[in-house]
XYZ file of C-alpha atoms in Angstrom:
286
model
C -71.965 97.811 2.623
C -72.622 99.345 5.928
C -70.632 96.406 7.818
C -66.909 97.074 7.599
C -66.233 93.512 8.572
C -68.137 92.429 5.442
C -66.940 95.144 3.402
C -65.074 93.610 0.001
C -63.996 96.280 -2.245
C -62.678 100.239 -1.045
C -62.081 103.342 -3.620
C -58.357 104.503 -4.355
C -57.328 107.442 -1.970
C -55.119 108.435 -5.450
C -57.457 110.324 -7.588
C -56.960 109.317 -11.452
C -57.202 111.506 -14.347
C -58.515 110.640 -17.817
C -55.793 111.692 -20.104
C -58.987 111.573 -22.983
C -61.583 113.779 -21.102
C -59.831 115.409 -17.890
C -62.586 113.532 -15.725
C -61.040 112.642 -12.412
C -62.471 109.470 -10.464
C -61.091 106.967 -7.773
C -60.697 103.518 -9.370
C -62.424 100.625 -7.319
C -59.645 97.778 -5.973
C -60.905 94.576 -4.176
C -59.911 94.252 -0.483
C -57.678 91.031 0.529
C -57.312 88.823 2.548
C -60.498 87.671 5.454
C -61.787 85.126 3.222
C -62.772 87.101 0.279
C -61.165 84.933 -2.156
C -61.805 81.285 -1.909
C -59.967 79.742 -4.321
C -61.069 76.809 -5.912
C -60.055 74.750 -9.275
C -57.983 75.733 -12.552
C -59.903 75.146 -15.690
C -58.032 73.950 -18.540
C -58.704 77.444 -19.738
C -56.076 78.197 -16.795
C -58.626 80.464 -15.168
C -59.353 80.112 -11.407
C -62.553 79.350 -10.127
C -63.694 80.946 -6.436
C -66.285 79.270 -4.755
C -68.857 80.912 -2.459
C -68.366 81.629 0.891
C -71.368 82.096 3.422
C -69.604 85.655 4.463
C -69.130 87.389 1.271
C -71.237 84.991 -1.218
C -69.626 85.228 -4.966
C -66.738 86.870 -5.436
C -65.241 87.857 -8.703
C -61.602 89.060 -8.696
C -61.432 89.738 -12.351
C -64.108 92.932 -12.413
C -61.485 95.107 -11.090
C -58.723 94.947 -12.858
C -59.050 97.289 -15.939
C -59.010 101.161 -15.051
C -62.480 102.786 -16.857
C -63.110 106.350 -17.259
C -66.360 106.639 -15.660
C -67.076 109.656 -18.261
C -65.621 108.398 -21.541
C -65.059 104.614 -21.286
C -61.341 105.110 -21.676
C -59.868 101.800 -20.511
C -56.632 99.915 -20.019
C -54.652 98.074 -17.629
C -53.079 99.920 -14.786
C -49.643 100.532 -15.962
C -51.209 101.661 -19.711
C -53.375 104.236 -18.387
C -52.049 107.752 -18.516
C -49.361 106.452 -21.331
C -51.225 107.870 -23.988
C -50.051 110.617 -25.902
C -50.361 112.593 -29.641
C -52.227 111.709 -32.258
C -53.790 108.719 -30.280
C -55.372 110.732 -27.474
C -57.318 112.561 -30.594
C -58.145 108.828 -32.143
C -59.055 107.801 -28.444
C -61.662 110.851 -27.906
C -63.379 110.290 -31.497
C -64.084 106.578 -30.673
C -66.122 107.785 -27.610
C -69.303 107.935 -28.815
C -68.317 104.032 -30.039
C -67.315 103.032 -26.484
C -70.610 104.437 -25.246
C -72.948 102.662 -27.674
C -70.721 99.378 -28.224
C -72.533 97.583 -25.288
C -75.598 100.099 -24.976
C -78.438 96.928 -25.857
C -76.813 94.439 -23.741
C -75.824 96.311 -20.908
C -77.844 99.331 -20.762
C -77.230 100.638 -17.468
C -73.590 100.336 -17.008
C -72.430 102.535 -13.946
C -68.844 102.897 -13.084
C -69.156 105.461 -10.689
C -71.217 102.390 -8.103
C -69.728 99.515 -7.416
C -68.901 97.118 -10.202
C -71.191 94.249 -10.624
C -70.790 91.781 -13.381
C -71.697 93.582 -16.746
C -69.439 96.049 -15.971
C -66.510 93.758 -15.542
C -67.421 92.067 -19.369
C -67.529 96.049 -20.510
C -64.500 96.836 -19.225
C -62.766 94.117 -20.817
C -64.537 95.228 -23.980
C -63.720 98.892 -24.055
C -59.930 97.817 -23.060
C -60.026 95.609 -26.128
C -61.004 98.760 -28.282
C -58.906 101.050 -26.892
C -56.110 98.748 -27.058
C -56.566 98.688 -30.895
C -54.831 102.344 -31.567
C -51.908 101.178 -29.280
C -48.389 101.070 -30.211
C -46.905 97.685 -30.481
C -44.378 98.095 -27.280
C -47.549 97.949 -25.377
C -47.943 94.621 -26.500
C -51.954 94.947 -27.418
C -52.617 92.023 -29.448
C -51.854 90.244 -26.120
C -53.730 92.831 -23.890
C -56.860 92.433 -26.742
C -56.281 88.773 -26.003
C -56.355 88.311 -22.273
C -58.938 90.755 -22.182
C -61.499 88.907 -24.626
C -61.194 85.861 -22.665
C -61.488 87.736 -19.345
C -64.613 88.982 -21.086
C -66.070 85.382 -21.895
C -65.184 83.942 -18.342
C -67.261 86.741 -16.591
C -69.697 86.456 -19.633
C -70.389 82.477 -18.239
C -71.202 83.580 -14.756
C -73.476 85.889 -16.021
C -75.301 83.108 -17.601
C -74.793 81.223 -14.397
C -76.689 83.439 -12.926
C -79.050 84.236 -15.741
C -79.539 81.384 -17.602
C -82.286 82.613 -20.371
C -80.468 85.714 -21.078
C -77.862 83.934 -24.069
C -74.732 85.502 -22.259
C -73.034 81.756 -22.952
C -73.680 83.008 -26.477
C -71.896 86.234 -25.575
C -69.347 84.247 -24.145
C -68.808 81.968 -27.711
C -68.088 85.616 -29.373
C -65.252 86.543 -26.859
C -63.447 83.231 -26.572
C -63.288 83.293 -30.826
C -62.086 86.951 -30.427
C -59.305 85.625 -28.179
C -58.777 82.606 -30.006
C -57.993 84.800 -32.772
C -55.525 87.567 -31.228
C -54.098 84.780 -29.015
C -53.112 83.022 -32.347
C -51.803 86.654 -33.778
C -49.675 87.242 -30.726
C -47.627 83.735 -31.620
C -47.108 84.271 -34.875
C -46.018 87.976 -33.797
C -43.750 86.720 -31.515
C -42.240 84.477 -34.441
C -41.928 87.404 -36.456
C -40.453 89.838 -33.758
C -43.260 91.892 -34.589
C -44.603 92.297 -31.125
C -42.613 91.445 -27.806
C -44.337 90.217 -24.690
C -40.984 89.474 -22.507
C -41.190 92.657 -20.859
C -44.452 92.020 -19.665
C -44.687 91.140 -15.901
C -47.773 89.215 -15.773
C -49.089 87.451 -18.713
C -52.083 85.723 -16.899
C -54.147 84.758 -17.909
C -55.841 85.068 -14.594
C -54.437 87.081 -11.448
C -53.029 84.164 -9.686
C -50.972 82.393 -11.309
C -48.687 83.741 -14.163
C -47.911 81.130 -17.093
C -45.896 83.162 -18.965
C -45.159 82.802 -22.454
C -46.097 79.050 -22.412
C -49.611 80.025 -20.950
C -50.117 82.110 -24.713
C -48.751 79.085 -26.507
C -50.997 76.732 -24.342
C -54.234 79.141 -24.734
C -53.390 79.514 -28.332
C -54.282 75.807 -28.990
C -56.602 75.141 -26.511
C -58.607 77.674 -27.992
C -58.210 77.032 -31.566
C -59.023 73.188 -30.776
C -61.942 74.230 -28.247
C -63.806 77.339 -30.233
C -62.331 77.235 -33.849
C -64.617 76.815 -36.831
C -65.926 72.923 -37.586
C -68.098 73.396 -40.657
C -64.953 73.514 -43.135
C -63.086 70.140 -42.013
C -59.840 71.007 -44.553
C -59.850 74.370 -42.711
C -60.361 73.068 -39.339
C -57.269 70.275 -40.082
C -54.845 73.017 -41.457
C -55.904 75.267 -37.924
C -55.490 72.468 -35.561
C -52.267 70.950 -37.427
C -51.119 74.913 -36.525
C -52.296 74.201 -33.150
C -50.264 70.813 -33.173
C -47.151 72.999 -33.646
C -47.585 75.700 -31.271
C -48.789 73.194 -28.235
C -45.099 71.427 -29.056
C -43.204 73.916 -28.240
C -44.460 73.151 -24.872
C -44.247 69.526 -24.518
C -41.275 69.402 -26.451
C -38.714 69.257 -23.566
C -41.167 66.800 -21.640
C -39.879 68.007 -17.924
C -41.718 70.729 -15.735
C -40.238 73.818 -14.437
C -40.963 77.144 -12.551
C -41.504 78.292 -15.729
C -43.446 75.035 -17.095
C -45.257 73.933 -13.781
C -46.804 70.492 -13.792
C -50.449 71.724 -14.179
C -49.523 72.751 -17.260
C -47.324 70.788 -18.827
C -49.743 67.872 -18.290
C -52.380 70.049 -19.761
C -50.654 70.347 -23.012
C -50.302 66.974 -23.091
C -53.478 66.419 -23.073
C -54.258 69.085 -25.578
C -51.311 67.351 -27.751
C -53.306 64.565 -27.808
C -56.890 65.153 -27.834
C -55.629 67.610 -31.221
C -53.924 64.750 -32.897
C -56.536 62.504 -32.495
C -58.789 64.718 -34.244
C -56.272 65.098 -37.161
C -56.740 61.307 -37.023
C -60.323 61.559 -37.674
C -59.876 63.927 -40.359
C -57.424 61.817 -42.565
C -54.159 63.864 -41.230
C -51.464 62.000 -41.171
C -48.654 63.347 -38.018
């Protein structure tokens, strides 16, 4: 924008290097504070809404995030970036021509060079996701694959918000069962001691507010109950009865915390309850 006073997002004096393809770019960061962000409600899917301001119109906090390789699609969270080394930088450059034609008929025109508009911030959720898979488990990428696919679906329904006849809510359906699925993996991971999120210092799943472990337990249900398959109703009982179990670990203790705050403990209770009244309706005893 030509106004500074309305600008809302600047380019990184630090110039970044793709440790794939050696391209060098400055990575896009959203300007704070003025007004920008307008924060408005928490979804039970714990993600924030921002409402429109007259100023700066729609605002969307969540394209910037992920650092993309304008060249090769390389993508990850900021502290993942340049840790990437061996025989995955050679897996990572022969899964470029993948990246480039994953999202090719949806979003044909993606430009990360111009300012990010919404099907850029879905793609770079999506290439994240991908390049996420060849990680090694201290990074934690089942949970990165899992914050990211959701991220993916929120910004996929206010694409449809905006564009109602283009099926991005169907879009959307695909990314919250791709996160219902690794957000599922990463609990029984963390049962296992197969994959450790503890170190992580934000675990989302918006940029706000950080629900920590019980946010991933909370999700895990909520998403299972919300998007998990119907048409098999002895399936669907044994997933939500798993659902049951995971949500209890939160409601368990019954008291909030700063580690359990209200909003969510009451939101697990709901969960708790709307899941075992389903597992009513199926024939499931408690």
């Amino acid at each position: 924008m030509s106004d500074s006073k309305i600008k809302l997002t600047f380019l990184t004096k630090q110039q970044l290097e793709c440790p794939i393809c050696e391209n060098t770019f400055h990575k896009e960061e959203l300007l704070s504070g003025g007004g920008r962000m307008n924060a408005g409600d928490l979804t039970k899917e714990l993600h924030r809404i921002y409402v429109p301001t007259s100023k700066f119109g729609a605002v969307f906090p969540l394209l910037y995030p992920i650092v993309v390789c304008p060249s090769c699609y390389y993508s990850a969270y900021p502290s993942d970036f340049s840790n990437v080394s061996g025989e995955r930088i050679l897996q990572l450059k022969k899964e470029i021509g993948e990246r480039k034609t994953e999202l090719a008929s949806i979003f044909p025109h993606l430009d990360f060079q111009s300012s990010r508009k919404l099907q850029e911030g879905v793609a770079s959720y999506v290439f994240s996701s991908m390049c996420y898979e060849s990680a090694p488990g201290p990074m934690a990428p089942h949970f990165k694959q899992a914050m990211s696919c959701l991220r993916a679906a929120w910004l996929c329904m206010d694409l449809h918000s905006q564009n109602n006849d283009e099926n991005y809510d169907y879009l959307a359906k695909v990314f919250y069962r791709k996160a219902s699925f690794f957000y599922a993996r990463v609990v029984e991971m963390e049962q296992k001691g197969e994959e450790n999120v503890e170190g992580l210092s934000h675990l989302g799943p918006d940029l706000d507010n950080n629900f920590g472990f019980d946010g991933v337990l909370y999700l895990s249900g909520f998403l299972e109950y919300k998007y998990g398959q119907r048409s098999h109703p002895e399936r669907r009982a044994k997933q939500l009865s798993k659902a049951r179990s995971t949500v209890s670990r939160i409601v368990g203790m019954g008291k909030s915390s700063k580690s359990k705050p209200t909003a969510l403990l009451e939101l697990s209770r709901d969960l708790h309850k709307l899941i075992k009244d389903e597992l009513d309706e199926l024939g499931i005893a408690p």
